[in-house]
XYZ file of C-alpha atoms in Angstrom:
733
model
C 0.000 0.000 0.000
C 2.764 2.400 0.970
C 4.618 1.581 -2.216
C 1.515 2.431 -4.281
C 1.096 5.704 -2.431
C 4.749 6.576 -3.032
C 4.450 5.771 -6.736
C 1.340 7.922 -7.049
C 2.982 10.697 -5.062
C 6.031 10.490 -7.308
C 3.878 10.722 -10.437
C 1.969 13.709 -9.043
C 5.197 15.410 -7.989
C 6.680 14.879 -11.469
C 3.485 16.168 -13.041
C 3.547 19.264 -10.844
C 7.241 19.895 -11.527
C 6.769 19.531 -15.276
C 3.722 21.812 -15.129
C 5.683 24.414 -13.176
C 8.410 24.328 -15.822
C 5.817 24.680 -18.615
C 4.168 27.560 -16.764
C 7.459 29.425 -16.593
C 8.533 28.550 -20.134
C 5.246 29.332 -21.865
C 4.121 32.193 -19.648
C 0.833 30.482 -18.782
C -0.865 29.914 -15.432
C -0.086 26.841 -13.332
C -3.696 25.696 -13.783
C -3.250 25.818 -17.558
C 0.109 24.067 -17.359
C -1.315 21.204 -15.265
C -3.868 20.454 -17.988
C -1.420 21.064 -20.831
C 1.321 18.797 -19.429
C -0.304 15.423 -20.290
C -1.186 16.679 -23.788
C 2.351 17.934 -24.293
C 3.786 14.522 -23.378
C 1.222 12.355 -25.156
C 1.460 14.203 -28.481
C 5.129 15.313 -28.255
C 3.944 18.830 -29.068
C 6.347 21.245 -30.726
C 5.247 24.609 -29.324
C 8.415 26.588 -30.053
C 6.564 29.196 -32.117
C 4.064 30.067 -29.367
C 5.996 33.151 -28.312
C 3.997 34.929 -31.019
C 0.867 34.253 -28.951
C 2.199 36.336 -26.058
C 1.938 39.605 -27.990
C 0.196 42.471 -26.146
C -3.454 43.091 -26.995
C -5.578 43.873 -28.774
C -5.064 40.583 -30.596
C -7.150 38.001 -32.452
C -5.963 34.394 -32.597
C -7.144 32.942 -35.923
C -7.168 29.170 -35.331
C -7.676 26.557 -38.052
C -10.122 24.244 -36.298
C -9.290 20.721 -37.443
C -10.225 18.456 -34.532
C -12.144 18.315 -31.260
C -8.867 18.491 -29.342
C -7.918 21.932 -30.716
C -9.952 23.985 -28.182
C -8.364 22.075 -25.272
C -4.899 22.831 -26.609
C -5.656 26.492 -27.230
C -7.323 26.982 -23.836
C -4.178 25.485 -22.307
C -1.573 27.623 -24.062
C -3.178 30.962 -24.933
C -3.234 33.752 -22.302
C -6.056 33.065 -19.827
C -7.667 36.464 -20.455
C -8.533 35.337 -24.013
C -12.205 35.061 -24.968
C -12.623 31.820 -26.951
C -15.448 31.802 -29.492
C -16.178 28.085 -29.759
C -18.372 26.128 -32.102
C -21.477 24.669 -30.474
C -20.231 21.048 -30.149
C -17.077 22.252 -28.341
C -19.117 24.542 -26.116
C -21.312 21.605 -25.029
C -18.780 18.745 -24.855
C -18.605 17.413 -21.269
C -14.993 16.219 -21.548
C -13.854 19.785 -22.333
C -15.272 21.158 -19.070
C -11.913 21.205 -17.200
C -10.362 23.244 -20.025
C -13.338 25.580 -20.433
C -12.731 26.670 -16.840
C -9.351 28.062 -17.857
C -10.788 31.035 -19.759
C -14.075 32.586 -20.770
C -15.818 30.892 -23.700
C -18.925 31.601 -25.748
C -20.706 29.391 -28.282
C -21.083 30.495 -31.853
C -22.089 29.069 -35.230
C -19.224 29.652 -37.646
C -21.642 30.264 -40.541
C -23.157 33.332 -38.864
C -21.755 36.825 -39.072
C -21.031 38.180 -35.602
C -19.622 41.689 -36.023
C -20.843 43.579 -32.988
C -19.745 46.442 -30.817
C -19.179 44.299 -27.712
C -16.370 42.313 -29.316
C -14.824 45.448 -30.773
C -14.956 47.190 -27.406
C -13.383 44.159 -25.716
C -10.499 44.237 -28.165
C -9.964 47.978 -27.878
C -9.422 47.488 -24.174
C -6.297 45.410 -24.992
C -8.480 42.309 -25.098
C -7.904 38.990 -26.815
C -10.186 36.859 -28.968
C -9.646 33.296 -30.167
C -11.730 32.544 -33.258
C -11.933 28.979 -34.581
C -12.139 28.988 -38.371
C -13.463 26.044 -40.425
C -10.698 23.521 -41.086
C -11.091 23.477 -44.886
C -8.209 24.802 -46.963
C -10.987 26.171 -49.152
C -14.021 27.107 -47.006
C -17.418 27.391 -48.651
C -19.019 30.754 -49.329
C -20.976 30.783 -46.044
C -17.929 29.894 -43.980
C -15.865 32.543 -45.728
C -18.194 35.164 -44.288
C -16.440 34.517 -40.996
C -13.188 35.826 -42.479
C -14.934 39.019 -43.540
C -16.464 39.443 -40.093
C -13.211 38.886 -38.197
C -11.275 41.144 -40.574
C -13.853 43.901 -39.989
C -13.540 43.543 -36.203
C -9.727 43.552 -36.433
C -9.751 46.737 -38.505
C -12.282 48.471 -36.220
C -10.243 47.668 -33.098
C -6.833 48.053 -34.803
C -6.103 44.555 -33.484
C -3.174 42.343 -34.418
C -3.831 38.886 -35.852
C -1.914 35.734 -34.872
C -2.815 32.779 -37.139
C -2.418 29.342 -35.536
C -2.309 25.983 -37.303
C -1.824 22.659 -35.506
C 0.085 20.338 -37.822
C -1.029 16.740 -37.249
C -4.367 17.627 -35.667
C -6.251 16.459 -38.771
C -4.951 12.914 -38.098
C -6.404 12.665 -34.585
C -9.313 10.268 -33.960
C -11.473 13.324 -33.255
C -10.606 15.139 -36.488
C -13.423 16.671 -38.514
C -12.036 15.545 -41.879
C -13.533 12.129 -42.782
C -11.217 9.203 -42.077
C -11.587 8.106 -45.709
C -9.752 11.278 -46.734
C -7.234 11.719 -43.917
C -5.552 8.802 -42.077
C -6.046 8.520 -38.329
C -3.346 8.045 -35.696
C -3.992 7.492 -32.016
C -1.163 9.721 -30.771
C 0.257 11.714 -33.700
C 3.058 14.168 -33.132
C 1.627 17.700 -33.121
C 3.198 21.015 -34.003
C 1.583 24.317 -33.064
C 2.514 26.927 -35.654
C 1.814 30.519 -34.600
C 2.962 33.234 -36.994
C 4.129 36.663 -35.792
C 1.392 39.178 -35.041
C 0.353 41.548 -37.836
C -2.477 44.040 -38.143
C -4.784 43.744 -41.148
C -3.362 47.028 -42.409
C 0.160 45.593 -42.322
C -0.985 42.470 -44.157
C -2.606 44.578 -46.869
C 0.574 46.657 -47.207
C 2.748 43.519 -47.389
C 0.639 42.306 -50.313
C 2.271 45.025 -52.426
C 1.251 48.284 -54.016
C -1.777 46.673 -55.671
C -3.191 45.739 -52.277
C -5.781 43.136 -51.351
C -9.106 43.092 -49.529
C -8.998 42.799 -45.744
C -10.817 39.447 -45.736
C -8.457 37.957 -48.334
C -5.460 39.324 -46.424
C -6.684 37.453 -43.340
C -7.459 34.312 -45.342
C -3.993 34.334 -46.918
C -2.333 34.770 -43.512
C -4.187 31.752 -42.115
C -3.141 29.747 -45.201
C 0.478 30.782 -44.595
C 0.335 29.308 -41.086
C -0.700 26.011 -42.664
C 2.136 26.224 -45.179
C 4.857 27.189 -42.675
C 3.727 24.516 -40.193
C 5.555 21.913 -42.286
C 8.792 23.294 -40.863
C 12.094 23.367 -42.664
C 12.045 20.798 -45.453
C 14.682 18.109 -45.673
C 14.950 16.238 -48.958
C 12.470 14.767 -51.417
C 13.406 11.295 -50.190
C 12.679 12.270 -46.559
C 9.407 13.989 -47.501
C 8.084 10.956 -49.390
C 9.256 8.582 -46.655
C 7.392 10.652 -44.039
C 4.272 10.377 -46.187
C 4.720 6.600 -46.384
C 4.840 6.345 -42.596
C 1.815 8.630 -42.240
C -0.452 7.205 -44.934
C 0.677 3.594 -44.558
C 3.469 1.650 -46.240
C 0.892 -0.678 -47.792
C -1.021 2.107 -49.536
C -0.988 1.935 -53.356
C 0.444 5.314 -54.303
C 1.499 4.910 -57.945
C -0.024 2.996 -60.826
C -0.162 3.206 -64.594
C -2.270 2.011 -67.497
C 0.158 -0.842 -68.169
C -1.057 -2.477 -64.954
C 1.886 -1.730 -62.665
C 0.964 -0.781 -59.099
C 3.355 0.289 -56.380
C 2.640 0.680 -52.702
C 4.839 3.046 -50.727
C 6.806 0.043 -49.463
C 7.235 -1.406 -52.949
C 8.205 2.022 -54.304
C 10.930 2.424 -51.689
C 12.063 -1.198 -51.894
C 12.552 -0.903 -55.644
C 14.353 2.416 -55.276
C 16.551 0.886 -52.547
C 17.568 -2.006 -54.802
C 18.307 0.197 -57.811
C 20.029 2.957 -55.835
C 22.645 0.374 -54.849
C 23.546 0.133 -58.536
C 23.168 3.840 -59.264
C 25.698 4.848 -56.578
C 28.280 3.141 -58.795
C 27.501 5.632 -61.572
C 29.527 8.786 -61.032
C 29.670 10.411 -57.595
C 27.315 12.152 -55.207
C 26.008 15.431 -56.630
C 26.574 14.406 -60.259
C 23.877 15.337 -62.774
C 22.325 12.197 -64.273
C 19.852 12.400 -67.148
C 16.536 10.567 -66.770
C 14.763 9.695 -70.022
C 11.637 7.749 -69.087
C 7.889 8.033 -69.720
C 5.126 8.692 -67.225
C 4.910 5.350 -65.428
C 4.889 3.912 -61.925
C 8.327 2.397 -62.433
C 9.701 5.800 -63.510
C 8.732 7.190 -60.126
C 10.774 4.470 -58.438
C 13.800 5.247 -60.643
C 13.479 8.951 -59.829
C 13.388 8.153 -56.109
C 16.348 5.779 -56.500
C 18.438 8.567 -58.031
C 17.448 10.849 -55.155
C 18.459 8.158 -52.661
C 21.785 7.788 -54.470
C 22.477 11.507 -54.038
C 22.288 12.321 -57.761
C 20.846 15.460 -59.346
C 18.203 14.321 -61.827
C 18.128 16.067 -65.210
C 14.643 15.426 -66.599
C 14.955 14.662 -70.309
C 12.563 13.960 -73.160
C 12.755 13.656 -76.919
C 14.762 16.738 -77.870
C 14.742 17.944 -74.261
C 18.127 18.111 -72.529
C 20.756 19.770 -74.732
C 23.398 17.472 -76.212
C 25.938 20.206 -75.472
C 25.660 19.247 -71.796
C 26.631 15.688 -72.705
C 29.467 16.883 -74.899
C 30.996 19.118 -72.230
C 30.656 16.455 -69.517
C 27.944 18.194 -67.477
C 25.759 15.129 -68.041
C 27.842 11.971 -68.346
C 25.138 9.369 -67.749
C 21.566 9.026 -69.025
C 19.199 6.464 -67.486
C 16.496 5.118 -69.774
C 14.838 1.824 -70.734
C 14.985 -0.169 -73.933
C 11.204 -0.502 -74.043
C 10.783 3.274 -73.878
C 13.425 3.871 -76.543
C 11.615 1.423 -78.816
C 8.046 2.611 -78.183
C 8.873 6.322 -78.318
C 11.242 5.849 -81.288
C 14.159 7.477 -79.518
C 16.875 5.583 -81.393
C 18.283 8.755 -82.942
C 18.314 10.532 -79.555
C 20.204 7.637 -77.956
C 22.664 7.519 -80.838
C 23.261 11.273 -80.489
C 23.870 10.939 -76.732
C 26.340 8.122 -77.296
C 28.082 10.011 -80.091
C 28.397 13.042 -77.793
C 30.309 10.925 -75.277
C 27.493 10.074 -72.869
C 26.937 6.662 -71.359
C 23.415 5.251 -71.636
C 22.333 3.127 -68.661
C 19.332 0.863 -69.230
C 16.932 0.114 -66.400
C 16.576 -3.465 -67.623
C 20.318 -4.013 -67.093
C 20.195 -2.483 -63.610
C 17.296 -4.725 -62.600
C 18.977 -7.827 -64.008
C 22.095 -7.122 -61.938
C 20.199 -7.022 -58.633
C 20.875 -10.226 -56.706
C 18.324 -12.134 -54.644
C 20.060 -11.038 -51.441
C 19.868 -7.389 -52.528
C 16.167 -7.776 -53.248
C 15.512 -9.173 -49.781
C 17.642 -6.436 -48.208
C 15.719 -3.833 -50.209
C 12.405 -4.950 -48.741
C 13.747 -4.966 -45.198
C 15.709 -1.695 -45.466
C 13.190 0.126 -47.654
C 13.233 3.276 -45.488
C 17.009 3.780 -45.689
C 18.611 6.193 -48.142
C 21.997 5.569 -49.727
C 23.743 8.940 -49.517
C 22.913 12.044 -47.464
C 21.775 15.277 -49.099
C 20.648 18.640 -47.717
C 17.471 20.634 -48.355
C 19.307 23.379 -50.241
C 21.231 20.935 -52.422
C 20.264 20.652 -56.076
C 17.666 17.940 -56.662
C 16.466 18.368 -60.239
C 17.400 20.116 -63.463
C 14.504 21.053 -65.736
C 14.947 22.502 -69.202
C 12.922 25.410 -70.548
C 12.806 26.718 -74.089
C 14.215 30.212 -74.609
C 14.825 32.223 -77.803
C 18.486 31.178 -77.549
C 17.728 27.483 -77.061
C 17.181 25.324 -73.988
C 18.200 26.547 -70.557
C 18.639 24.362 -67.481
C 16.921 25.456 -64.272
C 18.402 23.991 -61.093
C 15.764 23.325 -58.430
C 16.640 22.312 -54.883
C 14.854 19.837 -52.638
C 13.534 22.786 -50.620
C 12.130 24.469 -53.764
C 10.110 21.453 -54.887
C 8.907 20.488 -51.417
C 7.822 24.088 -50.768
C 5.786 24.265 -53.969
C 4.008 20.987 -53.211
C 3.144 22.312 -49.732
C 1.972 25.630 -51.212
C -0.362 23.837 -53.610
C -1.710 21.698 -50.755
C -2.367 24.826 -48.670
C -4.484 26.322 -51.460
C -6.221 23.326 -53.071
C -8.193 20.646 -51.249
C -6.379 17.318 -51.623
C -6.905 14.054 -49.756
C -5.942 10.388 -49.877
C -9.310 9.620 -51.510
C -8.132 11.507 -54.610
C -6.422 10.143 -57.707
C -4.437 12.437 -59.996
C -4.489 11.504 -63.670
C -0.873 12.322 -64.510
C -0.632 12.992 -68.253
C 1.954 15.778 -68.476
C 5.498 14.571 -69.248
C 7.814 14.295 -66.257
C 10.416 16.425 -68.034
C 8.083 19.440 -67.755
C 7.998 21.425 -64.524
C 4.246 21.053 -64.022
C 4.312 17.364 -64.920
C 7.065 16.628 -62.397
C 5.556 18.586 -59.502
C 1.878 17.669 -59.806
C 2.372 14.256 -61.389
C 5.091 12.881 -59.105
C 6.253 15.000 -56.162
C 2.879 16.331 -54.992
C 1.029 12.971 -54.994
C 3.913 11.073 -53.364
C 4.269 13.726 -50.631
C 0.557 14.102 -49.920
C -0.699 10.532 -50.152
C -2.666 11.172 -53.346
C -2.657 8.239 -55.747
C -0.951 9.005 -59.073
C -2.327 7.327 -62.200
C 0.412 7.780 -64.803
C -0.251 7.877 -68.532
C 2.762 7.761 -70.910
C 1.805 10.497 -73.400
C -0.546 13.486 -73.166
C -1.078 13.445 -76.934
C -3.324 10.353 -76.975
C -6.449 12.474 -77.304
C -8.961 9.642 -77.644
C -7.423 7.146 -75.230
C -7.088 9.492 -72.244
C -10.854 10.185 -71.924
C -11.411 6.413 -72.034
C -8.871 5.935 -69.254
C -10.661 8.589 -67.205
C -13.982 6.819 -67.753
C -12.691 3.417 -66.585
C -10.170 4.394 -63.863
C -12.232 7.333 -62.482
C -9.553 9.829 -61.379
C -10.642 12.895 -59.416
C -7.964 15.461 -60.376
C -6.525 16.443 -63.756
C -3.782 18.984 -64.530
C -3.313 19.828 -68.211
C -2.704 22.626 -70.710
C -5.426 24.464 -72.628
C -4.567 22.661 -75.869
C -4.848 19.256 -74.201
C -8.072 20.072 -72.378
C -9.606 21.323 -75.609
C -8.616 18.150 -77.462
C -9.792 15.852 -74.653
C -13.088 17.717 -74.386
C -13.815 17.309 -78.084
C -12.841 13.620 -78.205
C -14.595 12.468 -74.996
C -18.063 11.097 -74.365
C -20.144 13.231 -72.015
C -19.737 10.724 -69.155
C -15.983 10.143 -69.503
C -14.902 12.864 -67.070
C -17.760 12.406 -64.626
C -15.425 11.438 -61.743
C -13.282 14.593 -61.955
C -13.865 17.118 -59.177
C -10.846 19.353 -59.864
C -9.501 20.329 -63.293
C -6.558 22.734 -63.337
C -5.207 24.377 -66.462
C -1.635 25.679 -66.635
C 1.294 26.213 -68.949
C -0.575 28.548 -71.304
C -3.620 30.821 -71.377
C -6.963 29.074 -70.939
C -9.183 30.039 -73.853
C -12.812 30.977 -73.309
C -13.832 28.328 -75.836
C -12.111 25.577 -73.815
C -13.684 26.745 -70.572
C -17.119 26.829 -72.209
C -16.626 23.434 -73.854
C -16.055 21.738 -70.486
C -18.922 23.610 -68.860
C -21.387 22.695 -71.632
C -20.344 19.083 -72.244
C -19.360 17.906 -68.766
C -20.704 20.512 -66.333
C -17.154 21.077 -65.053
C -15.344 24.296 -64.156
C -11.678 24.554 -65.103
C -9.439 26.283 -62.547
C -6.778 28.262 -64.374
C -3.338 28.695 -62.849
C -0.017 30.261 -63.679
C 3.561 29.228 -63.169
C 7.030 28.980 -64.623
C 9.892 26.536 -64.351
C 11.931 28.817 -62.076
C 9.084 28.739 -59.511
C 8.938 24.917 -59.288
C 6.520 25.824 -61.119
C 3.165 26.995 -59.640
C 2.887 30.685 -58.702
C -0.866 31.340 -58.628
C -4.043 29.323 -59.067
C -7.792 29.713 -58.927
C -9.691 27.543 -56.484
C -13.274 26.723 -55.594
C -13.731 29.589 -53.129
C -11.234 31.940 -54.750
C -11.959 31.580 -58.444
C -12.424 34.268 -61.059
C -12.778 33.378 -64.770
C -10.309 35.147 -67.020
C -7.655 35.338 -64.297
C -4.906 32.910 -63.276
C -5.919 33.079 -59.619
C -4.199 34.417 -56.541
C -0.628 34.100 -55.337
C 0.245 30.924 -53.393
C 0.970 31.135 -49.636
C 4.503 32.167 -48.730
C 5.015 34.207 -51.900
C 5.224 37.967 -52.508
C 4.961 39.987 -55.721
C 5.568 43.430 -57.135
C 4.984 45.011 -60.552
C 7.536 47.004 -62.511
C 6.070 49.551 -64.975
C 6.689 48.956 -68.688
C 7.250 51.928 -70.936
C 4.548 52.208 -73.571
C 2.338 49.666 -71.808
C -0.301 51.342 -69.684
C -2.093 48.323 -68.249
C -0.378 46.130 -65.630
C 3.352 45.678 -65.232
C 6.219 43.226 -65.286
C 5.752 40.642 -62.538
C 8.506 40.036 -60.002
C 8.094 37.366 -57.327
C 9.849 36.003 -54.254
C 9.288 32.886 -52.182
C 10.783 29.557 -51.011
C 9.893 27.874 -54.317
C 12.091 30.132 -56.475
C 15.077 28.301 -58.007
C 18.534 29.287 -56.864
C 20.367 29.361 -60.208
C 20.544 28.342 -63.822
C 22.718 25.454 -64.915
C 26.270 26.513 -65.697
C 26.307 29.620 -63.509
C 26.579 30.421 -59.829
C 24.705 33.715 -60.167
C 21.435 33.672 -58.171
C 18.234 33.723 -60.206
C 16.499 36.065 -57.773
C 18.681 39.149 -57.539
C 18.070 41.015 -54.262
C 15.503 38.342 -53.401
C 13.233 39.099 -56.397
C 12.873 37.056 -59.594
C 11.793 38.846 -62.756
C 9.343 36.494 -64.490
C 9.290 38.413 -67.753
C 5.501 38.132 -67.698
C 3.152 41.102 -67.856
C 0.177 40.903 -65.525
C -2.456 43.099 -63.951
C -3.708 42.566 -60.395
C -7.127 43.579 -59.115
C -7.964 44.734 -55.587
C -8.682 41.164 -54.434
C -5.302 39.877 -55.562
C -6.349 38.061 -58.761
C -3.691 38.056 -61.470
C -4.601 38.465 -65.125
C -1.900 37.401 -67.570
C -1.438 39.981 -70.330
C 1.521 38.431 -72.105
C 5.286 38.146 -71.919
C 7.757 40.969 -72.146
C 9.434 38.946 -74.888
C 6.121 38.756 -76.737
C 5.506 42.464 -77.216
C 5.379 44.183 -80.573
C 5.839 47.826 -81.521
C 3.189 48.858 -84.026
C 1.933 52.342 -84.963
C 3.784 53.844 -82.026
C 2.054 51.532 -79.503
C 3.279 48.564 -77.505
C 1.095 45.555 -78.324
C 0.837 42.295 -76.375
C 0.755 39.359 -78.784
C -1.223 37.383 -76.198
C -3.986 39.983 -76.419
C -3.923 39.735 -80.212
C -4.602 36.019 -79.791
C -7.478 36.725 -77.408
C -8.985 39.158 -79.912
C -8.728 36.590 -82.713
C -10.404 34.061 -80.430
C -13.340 36.443 -80.002
C -13.790 36.456 -83.788
C -13.185 32.731 -84.389
C -13.814 31.032 -81.000
C -13.742 27.439 -82.217
C -10.191 27.424 -83.573
C -6.629 27.948 -82.290
C -4.689 31.153 -82.881
C -1.082 32.231 -82.310
C 0.428 35.652 -82.936
C 4.087 36.382 -83.654
C 6.035 39.500 -84.579
C 8.420 39.542 -87.519
C 10.854 42.361 -88.166
C 9.824 44.378 -91.213
C 12.133 46.078 -93.707
C 11.529 49.415 -91.977
C 12.751 48.051 -88.657
C 9.339 47.905 -87.005
C 7.302 44.835 -86.114
C 4.923 43.073 -88.440
C 2.248 41.184 -86.497
C 1.376 37.843 -88.067
C -1.616 35.808 -86.933
C -1.352 32.075 -87.556
C -4.692 30.320 -87.172
C -6.339 26.941 -87.726
C -9.483 28.729 -88.945
C -9.886 27.386 -92.535
C -11.879 30.430 -93.691
C -9.525 32.953 -92.133
C -9.503 36.236 -94.005
C -7.879 39.505 -92.917
C -10.707 41.620 -94.343
C -13.265 39.701 -92.255
C -11.000 39.981 -89.237
C -10.604 43.754 -89.773
C -14.370 44.322 -89.871
C -14.956 42.311 -86.687
C -11.925 43.889 -85.052
C -13.386 47.362 -85.382
C -16.879 46.252 -84.356
C -15.581 44.561 -81.162
C -13.590 47.644 -80.205
C -10.071 46.194 -80.290
C -7.078 48.509 -80.616
C -6.511 49.310 -84.312
C -2.730 49.105 -84.003
C -3.000 45.495 -82.808
C -4.709 44.299 -86.005
C -2.405 41.695 -87.604
C -0.778 42.752 -90.849
C -0.942 39.193 -92.130
C -3.206 36.208 -91.447
C -1.909 32.715 -92.237
C -4.167 29.665 -92.133
C -2.646 26.268 -91.228
C -4.163 22.806 -90.919
C -2.675 22.192 -87.463
C -0.775 24.294 -84.961
C 2.793 23.164 -84.185
C 2.984 22.138 -80.532
C 5.499 21.023 -77.920
C 5.445 17.658 -76.092
C 2.787 18.839 -73.628
C 0.505 20.381 -76.249
C 1.573 24.026 -75.970
C 2.028 26.175 -79.073
C 5.605 25.908 -80.331
C 6.349 29.540 -81.185
C 9.869 28.765 -82.425
C 8.537 26.424 -85.120
C 5.719 28.855 -85.800
C 8.198 31.642 -86.543
C 10.100 29.405 -88.958
C 6.845 28.502 -90.699
C 5.789 32.150 -91.030
C 9.205 33.286 -92.259
C 9.192 30.598 -94.912
C 5.653 31.446 -96.013
C 6.345 35.180 -96.210
C 9.928 35.050 -97.384
C 11.139 36.999 -94.346
C 13.795 36.430 -91.690
C 14.482 37.172 -87.998
C 11.335 36.640 -85.949
C 10.830 38.880 -82.931
């Protein structure tokens, strides 16, 4: 009996001592610390950012409410003079009674607007409010009214806002997200992320000279807490391994139309086996070319190269300059014989070999793996081969420039950040399946077709070529994916080739890589009842910069900036509307291949794109600085010429280029697939629709099909050659 009493006394004494330490460390009352202590131990809570919560009032704590445990945590750690505005279930729950005694609470329905003078007066007296926002990354219209209400109160009281996000809370047994979408863990590790206090006015100012509405400024700040809660990224290998442990090693995460399926464990086991062979190719940090199609096995090879400490240069037919092989920058290229045969890459392989590169075939690597290595791979599937750091180069992607292809070096931190930014803006869950059609050697294809699904537990259904216009709708009809990322050209082709029921399972369609035409948007709305969310990005940004979403969507724009990013506009002489977009953020690449000069000088990267931004933060793409023409003393955006042509002939594809004339000015040429294209007809409609006279193309060329790149985008380089040949000119602008 005495021994039991002593044990109990020892436990209570330890509890009290730990609570006293927490009280001193966190600046909370002993009563709060006594209730917080068991939670802190059980969930191994990282609360290092909570100093932001101790800011003097008036202050509003904007809490992303993900589980029933969140109010208990917040009542334990926030100053005890905070008024907590709880949802009705939390206000009535019997088990929360000990925590509700820690501070004053009131019940409230999140869908109701509650701007009133009492709350404003309480804040003005250096008061504190804790408001629990709906847990959705994209709240519905009714729930978003809460952001407007809180922003109005914050402005009226000149109160600071501290957003709080509890990483891991959505995996608790009491989480609000359905278990079918988010895996449950009995005692997940939690991290409380509290961002530094800012007033709404400061948030609006930080958005840039264009500004943003107060409610969107608050919404974006809450989204940033979600994004930054991931902490400092490690490597792609670590990020995917963490996802495997969270979502389950036995979860099927990658599959393809050939029938291959890989669970997380199988993915890592295969990469472990092959990485043992790949470490013998070159040394750590070497750039190794990867020439493989969209397939489940390709994902394993990519992960194997990451495990082996290699920088992966994503290559395709004609993508990945041979000069890099010739000068020794790329000494090895990994591919497969089946892919070389099916994609007819014999000439590419011969050119690589002739340039001095060594071609490594996956079939040979697999054949060299011994039975013992296979067994070891399955047992040691979580182990990497060679260490790498977050800021080390992970991938090289090639983008087309007027001077040829340019390599963009992206770090592990860049790619992981962009995947987390996308997740903080779009609603993704483990019940989703992404139909991955974009080639892996494109920035969007790599991020949304491989890195994002592997990191976030979203199944990836890989298809080898985006140009199979009739087969892809059939795949969608039978395999029923829920998410599709594609370009305008691809979406237009799929929409025309598909049956009306083929895309029934899709809940999220995102367009990127080029401007989404009105005709494509209307086609999907009329035939399938689906809304396409347009986005914007570039290779140097890993690549997504902005995107429309369900709550924040505006047709004709490319959406709003992703969390963690900032922008500014530089005026362009002769161009009155908008400006040249400059951006900063953790997803911006560090450098180009072959140079040590940083891409983002003084922390800002010049995109070369011309955009306008409205008062709610929506970006409208107006064209590229490199795609401007000087005509009749005006600066003309060729992208806007294309939009004008689309208004005249909405069912066909148009591309505008500028060719240097004999007088030294620009001659605008419109190339179109409209068979009846006639400049006289275009001129009459042009004037009637009110387009700028100086932007009227000098020449209209009709073609049977528009030259495109591997992912379906207009190939302007080939287009210029075609126009020069047809007109007998030279030097396209």
